Coordinates of C-alpha atoms and ligand atoms in Angstrom, one line a residue:
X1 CA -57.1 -56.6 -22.9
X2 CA -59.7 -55.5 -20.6
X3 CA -60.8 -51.8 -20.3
X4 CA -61.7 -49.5 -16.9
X5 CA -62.3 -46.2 -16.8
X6 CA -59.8 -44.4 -14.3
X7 CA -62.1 -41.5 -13.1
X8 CA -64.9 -41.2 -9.8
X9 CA -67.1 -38.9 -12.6
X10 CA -70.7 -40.2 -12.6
X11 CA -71.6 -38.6 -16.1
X12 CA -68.7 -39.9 -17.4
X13 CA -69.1 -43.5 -15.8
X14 CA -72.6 -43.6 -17.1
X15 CA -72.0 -42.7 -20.9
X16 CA -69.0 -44.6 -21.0
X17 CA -71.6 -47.8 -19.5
X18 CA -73.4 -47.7 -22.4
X19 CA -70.4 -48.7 -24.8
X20 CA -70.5 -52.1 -23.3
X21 CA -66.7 -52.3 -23.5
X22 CA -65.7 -51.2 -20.0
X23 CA -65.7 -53.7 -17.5
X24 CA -64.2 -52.3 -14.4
X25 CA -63.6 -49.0 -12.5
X26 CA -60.5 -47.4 -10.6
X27 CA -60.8 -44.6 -8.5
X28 CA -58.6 -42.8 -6.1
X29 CA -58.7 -40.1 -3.5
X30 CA -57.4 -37.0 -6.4
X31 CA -60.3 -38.6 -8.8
X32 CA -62.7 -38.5 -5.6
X33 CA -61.7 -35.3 -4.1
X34 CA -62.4 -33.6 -7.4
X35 CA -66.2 -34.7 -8.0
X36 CA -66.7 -33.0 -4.3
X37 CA -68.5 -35.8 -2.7
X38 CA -68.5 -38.5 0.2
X39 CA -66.3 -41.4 -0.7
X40 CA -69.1 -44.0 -0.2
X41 CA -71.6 -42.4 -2.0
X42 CA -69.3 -42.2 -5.0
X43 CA -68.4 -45.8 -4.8
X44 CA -72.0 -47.0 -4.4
X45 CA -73.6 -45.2 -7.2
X46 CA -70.7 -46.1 -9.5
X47 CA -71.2 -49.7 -8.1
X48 CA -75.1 -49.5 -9.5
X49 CA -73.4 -48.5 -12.9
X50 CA -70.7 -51.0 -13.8
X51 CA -70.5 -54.6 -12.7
X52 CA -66.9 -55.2 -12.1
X53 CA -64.2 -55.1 -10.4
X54 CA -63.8 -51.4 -9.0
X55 CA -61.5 -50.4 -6.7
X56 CA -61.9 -47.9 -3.7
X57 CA -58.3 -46.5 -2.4
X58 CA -58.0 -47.1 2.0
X59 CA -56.7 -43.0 3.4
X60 CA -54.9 -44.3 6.2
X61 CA -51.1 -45.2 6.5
X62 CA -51.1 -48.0 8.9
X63 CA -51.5 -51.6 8.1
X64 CA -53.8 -52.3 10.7
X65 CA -55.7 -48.9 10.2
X66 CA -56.1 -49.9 6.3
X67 CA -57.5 -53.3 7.1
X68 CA -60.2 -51.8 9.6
X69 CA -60.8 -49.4 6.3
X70 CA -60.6 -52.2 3.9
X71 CA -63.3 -54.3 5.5
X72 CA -65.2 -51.5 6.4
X73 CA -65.3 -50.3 2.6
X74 CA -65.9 -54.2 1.2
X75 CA -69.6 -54.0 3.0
X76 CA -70.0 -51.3 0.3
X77 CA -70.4 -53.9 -2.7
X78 CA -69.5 -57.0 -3.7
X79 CA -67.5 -55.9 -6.5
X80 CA -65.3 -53.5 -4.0
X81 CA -61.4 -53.9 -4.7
X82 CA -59.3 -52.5 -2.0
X83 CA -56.8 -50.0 -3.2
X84 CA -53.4 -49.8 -1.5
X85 CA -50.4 -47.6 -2.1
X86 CA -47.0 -49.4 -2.4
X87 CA -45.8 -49.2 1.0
X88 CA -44.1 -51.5 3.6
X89 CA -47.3 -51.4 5.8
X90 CA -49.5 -51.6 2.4
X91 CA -47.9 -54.8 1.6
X92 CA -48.7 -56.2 5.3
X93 CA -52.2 -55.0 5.1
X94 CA -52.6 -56.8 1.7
X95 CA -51.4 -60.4 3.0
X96 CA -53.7 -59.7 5.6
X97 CA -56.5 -58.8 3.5
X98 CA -55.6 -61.5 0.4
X99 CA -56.1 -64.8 3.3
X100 CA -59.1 -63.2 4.0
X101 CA -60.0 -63.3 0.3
X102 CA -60.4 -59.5 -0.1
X103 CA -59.2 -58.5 -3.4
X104 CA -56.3 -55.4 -3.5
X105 CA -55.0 -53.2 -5.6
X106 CA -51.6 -52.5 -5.0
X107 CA -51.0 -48.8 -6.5
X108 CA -48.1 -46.5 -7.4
X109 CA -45.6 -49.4 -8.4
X110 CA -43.0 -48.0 -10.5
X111 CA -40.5 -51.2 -10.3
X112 CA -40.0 -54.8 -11.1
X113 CA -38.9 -55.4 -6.6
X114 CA -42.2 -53.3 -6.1
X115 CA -44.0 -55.7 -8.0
X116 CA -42.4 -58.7 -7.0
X117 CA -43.3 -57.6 -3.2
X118 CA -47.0 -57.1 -4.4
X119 CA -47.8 -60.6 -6.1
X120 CA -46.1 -61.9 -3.4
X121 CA -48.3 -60.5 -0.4
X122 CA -51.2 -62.1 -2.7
X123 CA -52.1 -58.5 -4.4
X124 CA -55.0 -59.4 -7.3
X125 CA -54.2 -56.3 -9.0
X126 CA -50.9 -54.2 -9.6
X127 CA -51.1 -50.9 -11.3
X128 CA -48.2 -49.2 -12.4
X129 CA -48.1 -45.5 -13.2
X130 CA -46.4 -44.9 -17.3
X131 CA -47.5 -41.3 -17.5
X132 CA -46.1 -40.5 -13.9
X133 CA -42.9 -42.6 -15.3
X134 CA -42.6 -40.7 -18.7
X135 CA -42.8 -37.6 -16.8
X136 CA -40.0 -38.1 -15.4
X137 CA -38.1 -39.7 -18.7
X138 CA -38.3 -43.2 -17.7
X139 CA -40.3 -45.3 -19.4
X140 CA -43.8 -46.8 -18.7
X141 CA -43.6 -48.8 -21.7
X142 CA -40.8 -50.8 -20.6
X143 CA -42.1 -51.0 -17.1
X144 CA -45.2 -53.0 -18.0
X145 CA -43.3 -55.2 -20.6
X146 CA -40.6 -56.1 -17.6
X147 CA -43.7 -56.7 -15.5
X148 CA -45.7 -59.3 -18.2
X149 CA -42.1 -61.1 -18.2
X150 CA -41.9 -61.0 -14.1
X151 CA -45.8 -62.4 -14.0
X152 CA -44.9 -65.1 -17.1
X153 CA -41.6 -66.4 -15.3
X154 CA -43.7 -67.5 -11.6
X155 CA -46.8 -67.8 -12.9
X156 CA -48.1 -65.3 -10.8
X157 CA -52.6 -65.0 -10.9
X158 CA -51.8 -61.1 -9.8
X159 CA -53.5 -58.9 -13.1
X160 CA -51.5 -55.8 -14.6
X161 CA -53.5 -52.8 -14.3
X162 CA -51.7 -50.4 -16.5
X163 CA -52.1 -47.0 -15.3
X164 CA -52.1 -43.0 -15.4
X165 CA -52.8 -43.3 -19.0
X166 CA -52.8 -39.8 -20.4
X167 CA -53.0 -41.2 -24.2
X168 CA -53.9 -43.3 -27.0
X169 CA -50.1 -44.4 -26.9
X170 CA -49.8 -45.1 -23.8
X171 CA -52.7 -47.5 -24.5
X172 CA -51.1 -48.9 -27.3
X173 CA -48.0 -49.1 -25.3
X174 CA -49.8 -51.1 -22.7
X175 CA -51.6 -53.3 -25.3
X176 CA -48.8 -54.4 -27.2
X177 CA -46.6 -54.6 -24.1
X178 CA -49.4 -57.4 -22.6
X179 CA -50.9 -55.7 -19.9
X180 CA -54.2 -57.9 -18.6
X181 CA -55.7 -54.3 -18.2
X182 CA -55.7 -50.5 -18.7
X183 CA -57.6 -47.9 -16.9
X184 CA -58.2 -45.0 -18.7
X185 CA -59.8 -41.5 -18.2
X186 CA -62.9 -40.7 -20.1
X187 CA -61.0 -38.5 -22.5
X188 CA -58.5 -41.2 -23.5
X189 CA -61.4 -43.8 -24.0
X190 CA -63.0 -41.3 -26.2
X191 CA -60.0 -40.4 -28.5
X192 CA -59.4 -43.9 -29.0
X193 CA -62.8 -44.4 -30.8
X194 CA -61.2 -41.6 -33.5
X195 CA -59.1 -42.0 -36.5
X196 CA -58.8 -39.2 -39.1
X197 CA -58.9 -41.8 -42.2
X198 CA -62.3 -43.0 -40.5
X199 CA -63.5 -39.8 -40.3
X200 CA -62.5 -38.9 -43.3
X201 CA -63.7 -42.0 -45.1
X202 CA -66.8 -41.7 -43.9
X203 CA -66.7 -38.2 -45.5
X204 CA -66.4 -39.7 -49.0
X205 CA -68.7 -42.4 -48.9
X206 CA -71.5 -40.0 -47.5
X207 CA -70.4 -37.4 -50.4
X208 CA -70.4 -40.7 -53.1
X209 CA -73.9 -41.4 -51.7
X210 CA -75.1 -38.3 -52.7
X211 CA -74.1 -38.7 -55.8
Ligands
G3P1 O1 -54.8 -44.6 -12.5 C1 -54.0 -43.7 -11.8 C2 -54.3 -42.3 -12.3 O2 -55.5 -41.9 -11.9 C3 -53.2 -41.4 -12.1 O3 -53.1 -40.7 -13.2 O4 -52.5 -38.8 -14.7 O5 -52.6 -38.5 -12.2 O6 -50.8 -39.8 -13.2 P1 -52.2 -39.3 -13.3

């Protein structure tokens, strides 16, 4: 499984760079709204920080407005991924943008038709929401495992990019379930470096050592 961090924080981009197990970034307007800052300058300084995949979310609503955005944003970086909410007009932007060998990220799926509309219009990436789900007592879980099952039955090249991860399970969930990906906030990536046994094995063999 490959690992992005979900957030537009530079601090936390930077630390969590060091680790050497991240590989990609998602951001999206909340995430970008909250550090205070200019869209672009966000996505070029995280740019200088990971190399990978990271996607930048288009604002506007209509498919030919999102692809003036989409190929206005891809001059940013290489690595740009165009981020587009699950919409009739977001699917015709993407099999606009997909011929023109832009990679998309087709964002705020919640069903197997969604998803089939997605891989269909050429999406690279597909990220469905399991907290957002769970919230409202339907199941991320079984989302993503449908999903792996629609992507293994038509061979589709589209990546599952499991998302709104608010915890450890839900990155378990996504794991065992077979997602190609998970993007997780900075907290969630940091709480899944903890165990209590581990902490608490290390505990004895540093008392034992003082022995
Ligand atoms: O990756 C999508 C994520 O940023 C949304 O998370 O917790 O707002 O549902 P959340």
């Amino acid at each position: 499984m490959k690992l992005f961090i979900d957030t537009a924080n530079i601090e936390e981009i930077k630390e969590a760079a060091t680790w050497g197990v991240i590989k990609g970034v998602t951001t999206n307007p909340s995430l970008i709204a909250k550090e205070g800052r200019n869209l672009k300058d966000v996505i070029q300084e995280i740019a200088s920080l990971i190399d990978g995949p990271l996607s930048a979310e288009v604002q506007e609503a209509d498919a030919n407005s999102m692809i003036n955005e989409a190929l206005e944003l891809v001059k940013i970086h290489k690595n740009i991924v165009i981020k587009i909410p699950m919409t009739l007009e977001g699917i015709k932007a993407v099999s606009v943008l997909s011929k023109k060998g832009i990679k998309t990220n087709v964002t705020l799926v919640f069903s197997i038709p969604q998803a089939i509309m997605a891989c269909e219009a050429g999406a690279s990436y597909i990220s469905p929401f399991m907290g957002r789900l769970d919230d409202m007592n339907s199941s991320g879980e079984e989302l993503i495992q449908k999903m792996v099952l629609m992507k293994e039955n038509y061979h589709y090249d589209t990546e599952i990019i499991a998302a709104s991860i608010r915890s450890t399970l839900h990155l378990e969930q996504a794991a065992l379930a077979g997602a190609d990906i998970a993007t997780v906030p900075f907290k969630v990536l940091k709480a899944s470096l903890i165990h209590p046994l581990t902490t608490n094995g290390l505990k004895i063999f540093a008392d034992a050592s003082k022995k």
